[in-house]
Short mmCIF file of C-alpha atoms (C1' of nucleotides) in Angstrom, two decimals:
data_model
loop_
_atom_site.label_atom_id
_atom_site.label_comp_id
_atom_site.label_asym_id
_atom_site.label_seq_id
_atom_site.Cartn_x
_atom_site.Cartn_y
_atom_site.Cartn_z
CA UNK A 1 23.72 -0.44 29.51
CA UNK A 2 21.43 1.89 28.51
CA UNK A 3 20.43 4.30 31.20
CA UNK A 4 24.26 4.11 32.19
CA UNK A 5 24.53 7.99 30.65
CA UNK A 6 24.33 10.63 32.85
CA UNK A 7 22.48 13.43 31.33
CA UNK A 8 24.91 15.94 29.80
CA UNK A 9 24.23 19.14 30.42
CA UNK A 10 24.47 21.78 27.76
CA UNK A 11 26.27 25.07 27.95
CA UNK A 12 27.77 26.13 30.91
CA UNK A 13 27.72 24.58 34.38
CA UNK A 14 27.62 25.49 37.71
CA UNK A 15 31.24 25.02 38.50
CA UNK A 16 33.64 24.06 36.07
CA UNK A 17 33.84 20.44 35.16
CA UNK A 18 37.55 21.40 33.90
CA UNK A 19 41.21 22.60 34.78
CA UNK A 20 44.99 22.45 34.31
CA UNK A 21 44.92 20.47 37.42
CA UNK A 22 42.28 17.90 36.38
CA UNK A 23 43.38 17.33 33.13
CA UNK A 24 46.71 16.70 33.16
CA UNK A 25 45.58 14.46 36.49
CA UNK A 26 43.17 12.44 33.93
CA UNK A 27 46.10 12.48 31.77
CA UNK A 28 48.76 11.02 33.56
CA UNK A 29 45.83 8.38 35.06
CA UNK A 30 44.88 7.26 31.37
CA UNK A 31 48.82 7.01 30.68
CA UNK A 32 49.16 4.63 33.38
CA UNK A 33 46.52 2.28 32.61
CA UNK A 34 46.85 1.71 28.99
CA UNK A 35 49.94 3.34 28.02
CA UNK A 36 50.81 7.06 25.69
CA UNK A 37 49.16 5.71 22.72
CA UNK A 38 46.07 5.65 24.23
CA UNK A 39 46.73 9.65 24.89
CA UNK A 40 44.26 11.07 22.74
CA UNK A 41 42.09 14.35 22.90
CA UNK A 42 39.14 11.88 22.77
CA UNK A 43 40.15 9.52 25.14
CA UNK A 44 41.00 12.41 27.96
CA UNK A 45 37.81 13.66 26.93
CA UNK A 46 35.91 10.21 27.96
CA UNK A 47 38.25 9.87 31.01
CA UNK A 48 36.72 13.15 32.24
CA UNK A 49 32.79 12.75 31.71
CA UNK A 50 33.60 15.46 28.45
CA UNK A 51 33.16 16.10 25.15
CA UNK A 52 36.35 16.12 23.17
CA UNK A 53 36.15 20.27 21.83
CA UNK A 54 35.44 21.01 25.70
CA UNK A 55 39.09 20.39 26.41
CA UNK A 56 40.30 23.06 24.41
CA UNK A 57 38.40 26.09 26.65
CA UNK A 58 41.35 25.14 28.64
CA UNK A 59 44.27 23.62 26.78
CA UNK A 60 45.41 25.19 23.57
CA UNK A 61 46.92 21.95 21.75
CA UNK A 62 47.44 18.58 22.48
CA UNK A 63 51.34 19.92 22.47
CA UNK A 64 50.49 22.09 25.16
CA UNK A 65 48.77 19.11 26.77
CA UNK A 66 52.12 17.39 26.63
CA UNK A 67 53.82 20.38 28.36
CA UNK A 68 51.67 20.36 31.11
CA UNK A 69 52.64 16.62 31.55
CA UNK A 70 56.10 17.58 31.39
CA UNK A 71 55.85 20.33 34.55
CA UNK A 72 54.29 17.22 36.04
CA UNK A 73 56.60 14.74 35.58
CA UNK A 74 59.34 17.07 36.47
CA UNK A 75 57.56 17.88 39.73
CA UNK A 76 58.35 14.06 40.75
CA UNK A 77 62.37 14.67 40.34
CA UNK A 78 63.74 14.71 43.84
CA UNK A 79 66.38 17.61 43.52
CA UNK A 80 66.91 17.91 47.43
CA UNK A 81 70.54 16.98 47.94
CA UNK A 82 71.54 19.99 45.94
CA UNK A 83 71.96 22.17 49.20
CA UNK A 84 72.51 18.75 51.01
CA UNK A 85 74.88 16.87 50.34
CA UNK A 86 77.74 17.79 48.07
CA UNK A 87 77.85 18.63 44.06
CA UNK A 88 78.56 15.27 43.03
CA UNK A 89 76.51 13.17 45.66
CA UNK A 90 73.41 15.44 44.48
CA UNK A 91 73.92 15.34 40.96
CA UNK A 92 73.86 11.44 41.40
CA UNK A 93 70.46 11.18 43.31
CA UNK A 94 69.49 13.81 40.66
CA UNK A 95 70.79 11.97 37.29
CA UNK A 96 68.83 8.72 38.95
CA UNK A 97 65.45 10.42 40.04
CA UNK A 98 65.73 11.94 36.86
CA UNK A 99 65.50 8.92 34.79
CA UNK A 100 63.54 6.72 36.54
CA UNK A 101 60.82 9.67 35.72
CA UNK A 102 61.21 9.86 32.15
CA UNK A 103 61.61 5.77 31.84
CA UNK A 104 58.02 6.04 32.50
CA UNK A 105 57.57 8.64 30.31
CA UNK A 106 59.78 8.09 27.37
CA UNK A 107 57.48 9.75 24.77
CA UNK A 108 57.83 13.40 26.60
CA UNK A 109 61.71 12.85 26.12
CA UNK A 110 61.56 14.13 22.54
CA UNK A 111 59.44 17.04 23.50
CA UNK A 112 60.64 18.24 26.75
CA UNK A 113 64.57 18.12 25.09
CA UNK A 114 63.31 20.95 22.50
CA UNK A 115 60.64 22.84 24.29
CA UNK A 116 61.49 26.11 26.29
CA UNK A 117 61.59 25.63 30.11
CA UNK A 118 59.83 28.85 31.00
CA UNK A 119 56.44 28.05 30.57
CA UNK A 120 57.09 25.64 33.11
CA UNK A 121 57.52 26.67 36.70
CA UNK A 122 58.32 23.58 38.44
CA UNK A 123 60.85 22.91 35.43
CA UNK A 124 62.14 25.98 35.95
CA UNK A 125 62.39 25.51 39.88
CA UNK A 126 64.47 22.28 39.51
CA UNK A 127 67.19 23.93 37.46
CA UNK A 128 67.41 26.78 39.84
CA UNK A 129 68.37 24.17 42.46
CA UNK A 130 70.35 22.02 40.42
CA UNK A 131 72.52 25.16 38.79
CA UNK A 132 73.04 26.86 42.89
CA UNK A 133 74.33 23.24 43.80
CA UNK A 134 77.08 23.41 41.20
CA UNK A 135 77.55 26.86 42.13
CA UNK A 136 77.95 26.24 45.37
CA UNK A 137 80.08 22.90 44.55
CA UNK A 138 82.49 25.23 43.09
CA UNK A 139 81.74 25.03 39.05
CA UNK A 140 82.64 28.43 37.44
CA UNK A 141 79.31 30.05 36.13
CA UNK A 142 80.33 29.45 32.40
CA UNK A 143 80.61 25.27 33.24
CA UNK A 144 77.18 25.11 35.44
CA UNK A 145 74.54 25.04 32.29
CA UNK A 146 77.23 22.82 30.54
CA UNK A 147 77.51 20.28 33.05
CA UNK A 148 73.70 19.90 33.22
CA UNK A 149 73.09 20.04 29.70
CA UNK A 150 75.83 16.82 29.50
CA UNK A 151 74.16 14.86 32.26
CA UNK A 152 71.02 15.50 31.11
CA UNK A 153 71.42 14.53 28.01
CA UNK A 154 73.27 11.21 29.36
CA UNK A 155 69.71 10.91 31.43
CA UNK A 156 67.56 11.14 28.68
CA UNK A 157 69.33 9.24 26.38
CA UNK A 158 69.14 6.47 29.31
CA UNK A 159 65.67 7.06 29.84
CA UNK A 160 64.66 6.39 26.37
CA UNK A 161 67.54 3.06 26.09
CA UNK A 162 65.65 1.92 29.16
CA UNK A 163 62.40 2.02 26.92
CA UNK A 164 63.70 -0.40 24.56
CA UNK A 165 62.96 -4.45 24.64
CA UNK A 166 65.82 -6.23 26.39
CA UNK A 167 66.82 -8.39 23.29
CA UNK A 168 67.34 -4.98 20.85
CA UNK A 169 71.00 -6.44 20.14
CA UNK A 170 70.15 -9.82 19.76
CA UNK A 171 71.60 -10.97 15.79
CA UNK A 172 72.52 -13.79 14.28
CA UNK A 173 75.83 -14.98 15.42
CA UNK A 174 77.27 -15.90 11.88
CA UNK A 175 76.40 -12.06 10.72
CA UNK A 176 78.25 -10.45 13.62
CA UNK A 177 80.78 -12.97 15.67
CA UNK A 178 81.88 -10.40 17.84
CA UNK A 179 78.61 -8.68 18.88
CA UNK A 180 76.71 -11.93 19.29
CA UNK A 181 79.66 -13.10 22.12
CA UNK A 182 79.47 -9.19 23.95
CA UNK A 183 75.85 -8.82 24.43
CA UNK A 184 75.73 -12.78 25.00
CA UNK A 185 78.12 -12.21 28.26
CA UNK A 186 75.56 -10.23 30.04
CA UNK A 187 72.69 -11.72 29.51
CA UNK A 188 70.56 -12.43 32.62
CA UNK A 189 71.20 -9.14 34.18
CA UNK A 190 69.06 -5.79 33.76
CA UNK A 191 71.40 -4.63 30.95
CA UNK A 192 69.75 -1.04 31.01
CA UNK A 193 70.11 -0.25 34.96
CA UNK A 194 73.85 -1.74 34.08
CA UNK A 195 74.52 0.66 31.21
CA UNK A 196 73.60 3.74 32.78
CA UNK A 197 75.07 2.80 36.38
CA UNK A 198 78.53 2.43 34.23
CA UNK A 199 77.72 5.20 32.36
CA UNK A 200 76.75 7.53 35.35
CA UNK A 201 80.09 6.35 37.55
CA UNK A 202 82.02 7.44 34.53
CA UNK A 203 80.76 10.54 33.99
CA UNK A 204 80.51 11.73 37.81
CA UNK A 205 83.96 10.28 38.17
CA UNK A 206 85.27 12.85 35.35
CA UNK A 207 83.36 15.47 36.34
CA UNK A 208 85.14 15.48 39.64
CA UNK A 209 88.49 14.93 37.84
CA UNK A 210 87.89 18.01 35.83
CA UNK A 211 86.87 20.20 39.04
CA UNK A 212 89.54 19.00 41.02
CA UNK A 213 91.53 20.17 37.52
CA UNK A 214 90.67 23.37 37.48
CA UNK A 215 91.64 24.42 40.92
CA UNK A 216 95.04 24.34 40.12
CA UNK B 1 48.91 24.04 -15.67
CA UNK B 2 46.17 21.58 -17.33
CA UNK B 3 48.58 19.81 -19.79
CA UNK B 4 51.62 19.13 -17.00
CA UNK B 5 50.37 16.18 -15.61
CA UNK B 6 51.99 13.18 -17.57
CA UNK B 7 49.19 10.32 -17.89
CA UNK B 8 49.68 7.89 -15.25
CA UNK B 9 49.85 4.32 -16.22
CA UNK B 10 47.41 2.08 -14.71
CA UNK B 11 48.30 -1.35 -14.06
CA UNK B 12 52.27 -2.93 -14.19
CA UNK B 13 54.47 -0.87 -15.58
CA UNK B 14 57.41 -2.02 -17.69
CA UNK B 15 59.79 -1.48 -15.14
CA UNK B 16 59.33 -0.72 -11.60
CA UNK B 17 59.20 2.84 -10.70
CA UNK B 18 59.22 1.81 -7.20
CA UNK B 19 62.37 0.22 -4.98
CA UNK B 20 63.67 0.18 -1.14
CA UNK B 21 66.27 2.17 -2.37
CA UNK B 22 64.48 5.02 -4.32
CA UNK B 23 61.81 5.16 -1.62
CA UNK B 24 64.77 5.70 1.13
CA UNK B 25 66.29 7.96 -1.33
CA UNK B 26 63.01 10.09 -1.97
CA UNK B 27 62.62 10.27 1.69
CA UNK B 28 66.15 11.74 2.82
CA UNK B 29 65.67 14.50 0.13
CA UNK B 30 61.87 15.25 1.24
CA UNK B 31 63.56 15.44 4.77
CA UNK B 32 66.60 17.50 3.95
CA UNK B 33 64.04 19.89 1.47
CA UNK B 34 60.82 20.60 3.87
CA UNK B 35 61.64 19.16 7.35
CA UNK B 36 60.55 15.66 9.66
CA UNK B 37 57.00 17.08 9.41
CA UNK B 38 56.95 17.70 5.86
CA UNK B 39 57.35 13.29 5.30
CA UNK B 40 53.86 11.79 4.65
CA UNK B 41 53.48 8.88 2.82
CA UNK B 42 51.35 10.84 0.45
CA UNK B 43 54.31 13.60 0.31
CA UNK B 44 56.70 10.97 -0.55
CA UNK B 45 54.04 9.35 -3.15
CA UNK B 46 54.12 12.91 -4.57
CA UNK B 47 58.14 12.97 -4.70
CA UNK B 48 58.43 9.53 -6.50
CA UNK B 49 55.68 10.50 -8.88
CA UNK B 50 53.42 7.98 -7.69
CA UNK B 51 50.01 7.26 -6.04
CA UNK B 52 50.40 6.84 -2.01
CA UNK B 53 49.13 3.22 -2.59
CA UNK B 54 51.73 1.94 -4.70
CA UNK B 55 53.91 2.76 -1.27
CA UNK B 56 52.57 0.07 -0.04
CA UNK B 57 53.43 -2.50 -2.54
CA UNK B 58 57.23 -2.51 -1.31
CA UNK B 59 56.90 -1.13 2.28
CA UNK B 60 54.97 -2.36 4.97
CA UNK B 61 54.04 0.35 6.77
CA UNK B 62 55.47 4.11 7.33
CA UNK B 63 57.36 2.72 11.08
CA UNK B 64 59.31 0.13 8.27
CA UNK B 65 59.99 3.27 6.37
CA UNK B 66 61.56 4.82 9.22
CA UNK B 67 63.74 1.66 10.23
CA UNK B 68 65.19 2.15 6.45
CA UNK B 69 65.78 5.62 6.89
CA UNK B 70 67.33 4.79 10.41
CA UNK B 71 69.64 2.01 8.44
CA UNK B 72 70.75 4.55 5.85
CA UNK B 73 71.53 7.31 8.55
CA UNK B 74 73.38 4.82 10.39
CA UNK B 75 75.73 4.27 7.02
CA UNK B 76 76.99 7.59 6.89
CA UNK B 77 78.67 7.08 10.90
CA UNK B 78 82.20 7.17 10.32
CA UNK B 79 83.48 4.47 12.71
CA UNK B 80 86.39 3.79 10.27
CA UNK B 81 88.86 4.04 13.60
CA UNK B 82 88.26 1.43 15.42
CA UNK B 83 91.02 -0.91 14.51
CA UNK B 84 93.03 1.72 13.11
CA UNK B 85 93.53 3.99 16.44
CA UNK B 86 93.49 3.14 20.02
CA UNK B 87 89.76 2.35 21.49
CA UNK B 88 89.34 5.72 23.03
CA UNK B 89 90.07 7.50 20.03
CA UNK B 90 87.80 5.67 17.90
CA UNK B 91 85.46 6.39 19.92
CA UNK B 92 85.49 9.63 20.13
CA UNK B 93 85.45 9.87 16.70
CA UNK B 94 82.42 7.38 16.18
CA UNK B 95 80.44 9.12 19.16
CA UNK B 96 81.07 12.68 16.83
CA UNK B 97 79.97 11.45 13.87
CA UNK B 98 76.68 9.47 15.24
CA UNK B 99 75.87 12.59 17.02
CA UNK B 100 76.57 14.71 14.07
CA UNK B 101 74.13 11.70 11.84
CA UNK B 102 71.18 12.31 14.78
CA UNK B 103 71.45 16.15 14.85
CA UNK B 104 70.23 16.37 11.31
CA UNK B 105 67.57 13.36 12.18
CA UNK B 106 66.51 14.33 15.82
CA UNK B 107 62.87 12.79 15.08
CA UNK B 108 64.64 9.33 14.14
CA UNK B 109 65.94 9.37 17.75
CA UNK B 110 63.23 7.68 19.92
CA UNK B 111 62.30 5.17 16.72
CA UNK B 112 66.00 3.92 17.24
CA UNK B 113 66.36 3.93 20.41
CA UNK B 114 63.41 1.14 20.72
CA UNK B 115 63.99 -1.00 17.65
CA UNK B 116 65.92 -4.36 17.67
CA UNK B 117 68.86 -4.02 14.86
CA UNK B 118 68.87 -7.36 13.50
CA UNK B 119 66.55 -6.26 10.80
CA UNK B 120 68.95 -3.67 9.46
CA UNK B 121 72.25 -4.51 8.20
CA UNK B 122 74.40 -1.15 8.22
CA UNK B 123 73.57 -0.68 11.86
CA UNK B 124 74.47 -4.33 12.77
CA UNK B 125 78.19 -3.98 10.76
CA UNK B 126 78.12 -0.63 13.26
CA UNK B 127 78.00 -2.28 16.08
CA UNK B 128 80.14 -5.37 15.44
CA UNK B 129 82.93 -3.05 14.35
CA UNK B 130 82.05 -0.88 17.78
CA UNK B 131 81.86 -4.32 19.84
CA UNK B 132 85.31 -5.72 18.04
CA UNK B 133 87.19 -2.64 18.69
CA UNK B 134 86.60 -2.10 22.50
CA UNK B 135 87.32 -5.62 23.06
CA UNK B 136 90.58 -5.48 21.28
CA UNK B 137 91.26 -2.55 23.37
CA UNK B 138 90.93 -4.45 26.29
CA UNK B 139 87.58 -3.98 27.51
CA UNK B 140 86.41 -7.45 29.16
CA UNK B 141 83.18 -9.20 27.13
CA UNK B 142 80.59 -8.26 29.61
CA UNK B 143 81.38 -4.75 30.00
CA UNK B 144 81.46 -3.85 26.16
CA UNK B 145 77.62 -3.55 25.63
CA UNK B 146 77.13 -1.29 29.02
CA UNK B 147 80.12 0.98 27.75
CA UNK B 148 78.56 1.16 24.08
CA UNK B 149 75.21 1.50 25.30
CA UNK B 150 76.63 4.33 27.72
CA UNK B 151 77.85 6.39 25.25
CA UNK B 152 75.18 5.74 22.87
CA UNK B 153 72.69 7.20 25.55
CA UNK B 154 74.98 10.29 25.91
CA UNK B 155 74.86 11.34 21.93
CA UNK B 156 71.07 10.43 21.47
CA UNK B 157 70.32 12.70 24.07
CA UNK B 158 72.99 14.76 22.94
CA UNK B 159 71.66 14.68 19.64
CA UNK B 160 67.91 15.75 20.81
CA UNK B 161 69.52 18.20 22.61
CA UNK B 162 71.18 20.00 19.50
CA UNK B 163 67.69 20.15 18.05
CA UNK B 164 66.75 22.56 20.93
CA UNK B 165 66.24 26.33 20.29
CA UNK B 166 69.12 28.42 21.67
CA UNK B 167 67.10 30.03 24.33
CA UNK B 168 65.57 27.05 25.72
CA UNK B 169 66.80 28.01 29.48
CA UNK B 170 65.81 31.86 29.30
CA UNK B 171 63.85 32.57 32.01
CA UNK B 172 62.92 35.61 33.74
CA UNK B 173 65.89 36.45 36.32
CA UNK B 174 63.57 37.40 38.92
CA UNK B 175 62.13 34.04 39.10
CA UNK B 176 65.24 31.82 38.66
CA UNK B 177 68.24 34.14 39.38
CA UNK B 178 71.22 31.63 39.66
CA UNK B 179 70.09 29.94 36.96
CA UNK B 180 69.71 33.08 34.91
CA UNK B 181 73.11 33.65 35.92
CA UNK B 182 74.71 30.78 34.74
CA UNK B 183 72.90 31.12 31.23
CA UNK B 184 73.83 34.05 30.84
CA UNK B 185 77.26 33.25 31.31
CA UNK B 186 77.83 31.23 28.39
CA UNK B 187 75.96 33.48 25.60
CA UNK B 188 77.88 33.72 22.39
CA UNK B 189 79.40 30.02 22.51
CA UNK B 190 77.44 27.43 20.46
CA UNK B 191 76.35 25.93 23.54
CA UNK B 192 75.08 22.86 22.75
CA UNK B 193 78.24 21.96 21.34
CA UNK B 194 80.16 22.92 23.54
CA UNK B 195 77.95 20.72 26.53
CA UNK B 196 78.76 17.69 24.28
CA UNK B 197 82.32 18.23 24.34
CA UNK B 198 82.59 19.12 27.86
CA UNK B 199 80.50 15.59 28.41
CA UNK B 200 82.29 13.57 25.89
CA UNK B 201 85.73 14.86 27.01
CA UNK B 202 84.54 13.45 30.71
CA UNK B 203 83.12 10.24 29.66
CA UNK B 204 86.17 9.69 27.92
CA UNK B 205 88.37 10.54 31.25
CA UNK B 206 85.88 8.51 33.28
CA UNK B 207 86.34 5.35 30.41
CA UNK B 208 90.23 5.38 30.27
CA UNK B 209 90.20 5.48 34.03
CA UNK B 210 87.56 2.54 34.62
CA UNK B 211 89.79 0.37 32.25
CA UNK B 212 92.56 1.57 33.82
CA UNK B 213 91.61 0.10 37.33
CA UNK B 214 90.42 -2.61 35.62
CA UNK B 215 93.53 -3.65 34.70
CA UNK B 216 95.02 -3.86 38.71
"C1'" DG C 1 48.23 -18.25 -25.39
"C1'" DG C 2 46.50 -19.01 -20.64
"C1'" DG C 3 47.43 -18.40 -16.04
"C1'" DC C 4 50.12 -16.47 -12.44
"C1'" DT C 5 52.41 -12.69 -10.29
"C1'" DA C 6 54.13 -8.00 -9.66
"C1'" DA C 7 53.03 -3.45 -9.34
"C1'" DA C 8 50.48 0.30 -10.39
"C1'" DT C 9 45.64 3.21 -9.71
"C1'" DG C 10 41.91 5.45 -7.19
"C1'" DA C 11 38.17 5.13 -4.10
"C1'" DG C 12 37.36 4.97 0.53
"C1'" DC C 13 37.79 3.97 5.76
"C1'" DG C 14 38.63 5.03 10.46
"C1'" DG C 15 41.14 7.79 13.61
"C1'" DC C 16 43.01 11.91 14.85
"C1'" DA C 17 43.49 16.96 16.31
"C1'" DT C 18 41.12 20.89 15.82
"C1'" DT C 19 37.31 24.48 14.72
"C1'" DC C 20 32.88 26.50 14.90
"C1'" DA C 21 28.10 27.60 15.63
"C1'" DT C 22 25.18 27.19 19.31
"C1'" DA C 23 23.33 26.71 24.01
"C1'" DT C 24 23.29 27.56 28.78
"C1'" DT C 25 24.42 29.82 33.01
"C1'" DG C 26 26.74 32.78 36.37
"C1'" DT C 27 28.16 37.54 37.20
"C1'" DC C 28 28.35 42.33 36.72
"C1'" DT C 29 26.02 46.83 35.85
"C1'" DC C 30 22.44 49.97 35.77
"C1'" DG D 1 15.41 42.79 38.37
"C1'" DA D 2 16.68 43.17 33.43
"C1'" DG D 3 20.05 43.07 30.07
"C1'" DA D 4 24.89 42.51 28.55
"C1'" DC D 5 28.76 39.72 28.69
"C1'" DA D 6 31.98 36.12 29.62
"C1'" DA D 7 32.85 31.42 30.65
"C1'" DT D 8 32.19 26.82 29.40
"C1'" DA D 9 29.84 23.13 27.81
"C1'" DT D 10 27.82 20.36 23.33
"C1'" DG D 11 27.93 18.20 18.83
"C1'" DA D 12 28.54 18.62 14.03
"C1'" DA D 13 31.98 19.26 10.73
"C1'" DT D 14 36.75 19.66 8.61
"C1'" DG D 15 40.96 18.16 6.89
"C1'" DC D 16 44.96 15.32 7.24
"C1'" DC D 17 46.94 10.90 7.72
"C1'" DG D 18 48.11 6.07 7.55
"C1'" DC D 19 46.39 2.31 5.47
"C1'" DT D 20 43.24 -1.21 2.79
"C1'" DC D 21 41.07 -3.03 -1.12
"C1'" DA D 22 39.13 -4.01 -5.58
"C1'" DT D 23 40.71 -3.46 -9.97
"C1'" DT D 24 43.80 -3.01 -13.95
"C1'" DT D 25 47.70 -3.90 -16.70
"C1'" DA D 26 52.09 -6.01 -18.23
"C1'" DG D 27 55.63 -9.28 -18.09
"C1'" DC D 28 56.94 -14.23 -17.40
"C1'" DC D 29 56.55 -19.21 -17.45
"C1'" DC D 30 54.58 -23.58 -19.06
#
DNA sequence: GGGCTAAATGAGCGGCATTCATATTGTCTC
DNA sequence: GAGACAATATGAATGCCGCTCATTTAGCCC
């Protein structure tokens, strides 16, 4: 236990012991294992063999950190129907990827929903797809951003609903007759993946109806 | 300045300066006044005119804090129409008003979105008024929780989503042209209002035709 | 009135993000 | 090659924050 510590160096060394790449690599790794709580400058700092004030030669803020994370994440939403397969087929694969990303990641969803994309170029690359598939699906330019903006939020919401502990509506059935009987008749199944498949049939369902409205 | 601090009792106090409902109370205003970030349980000590400690004499812990501000928040949804209109318009009314309620409290969002109810007594008269009306519309037992759930996603992420900055999709058009496009089409509108109405007005279609088919 | 309990105070703890002075080394310039 | 400079590490220190604890005081009950 002792002689386990390698010999840090002081000052600089001969190649960089740090990057945007490696850190938000050591971050997503230290995420996985023991969860965002464990997400702390110090922590990423251990996980990379580092004192914790080297980290900030190359990342501004822990905020910033989270950003990073964010490009990263997004990188793992498959967009590639959009060009595919038609509008509505490709928003569905895309709504889906979409959440099954941020499930994992439900503590980004309060960031990501409020930070600027442009910092962000593989954020920014999805919405380019995503906005030329509705383009091309026919959506009017003033609808596209709307229709994103409305599944997306529908997706994040999801994402953070699938976060929550499956008994979250579970109450006393003498305080609430009603609710106790409804979320007693679907117990058994994976209530969240049912809730958003209703919930994403719906809304792709009207989103065609209101295409299909506009044409005439 | 020297004289303005009134002497602080040590020990009881005739009557308890301290309460569930004055701490609540002192919190919504320190919200409202300086902002999410602005709440620290010393903050609110300051507000009530106490010492942080005595915080802890009557609540648990700052996430317990947060479940009584979520309980209050959740008193001022108006869901007053279900039982007095048809399902579909109460909900659209109740989905407004929630959304409206999470706007102002965007940080509240992912606390909620995680926390069982049964613990907090507005919220579970919310949903059993939710959970009786869709039923009495005609929505079969096991599909009420997915459809509440559903739209509960939508105006959380809604709600996150109208605590974004305006310009949270500029981007450079040279990098992202269709996309740039498209934002720039709908400059001038309030636009995340007008994404939750466009996705509201869908999941509504999408709802009334679900139950309609339902029905054959 | 003696003991129990409720409810305040203030000191202090550990964890956190962040900053700063300092050290070391590679690179560029003359 | 020497000297300046920039990049990048270390480790000590700072300040905020949630929270705990010993202590004090006042009301209530027997």
């Amino acid at each position: 236990m002792t002689s386990s510590e390698r010999p840090r160096r002081r000052g600089r060394p001969t190649a960089p012991l740090l990057s945007q790449e490696k850190i938000t690599r050591a971050a997503v790794e230290l995420i996985e294992i023991r969860g965002y709580t464990a997400l702390t400058m110090a922590a990423l700092a251990r996980q990379l063999g580092v004192a914790p004030s080297a980290l900030y030669n190359h990342v501004s803020s822990k905020r910033q950190l989270l950003l990073w994370l964010q490009d990263h994440v997004n990188q793992e939403i498959d967009c590639s129907d959009f060009g595919a397969r038609p509008w509505d087929a490709a928003l569905e694969s895309w709504a889906r990827s979409y959440r099954e990303a941020y499930a994992r990641h439900a503590l980004l969803v309060p960031v990501i929903a409020v930070t600027p994309i442009a910092g962000s170029p593989h954020t920014v690359a999805m919405y380019e797809k995503v906005a030329a598939g509705l383009r091309a699906g026919g959506w009017p330019d003033d609808q596209v951003m709307d229709v994103v903006v409305a599944v997306e939020s529908f997706v994040l919401g999801s994402a953070l609903d699938a976060a929550a502990p499956d008994d979250i509506f579970d109450v006393p059935g003498d305080q609430a007759p009603v609710l106790a009987a409804v979320v007693g008749a679907r117990v058994g199944r994976d209530t969240a993946r049912a809730a958003f498949d209703l919930g994403l049939a719906t809304v792709l369902a009207g989103l065609r109806d209101r295409l299909k409205a506009l044409g005439t």
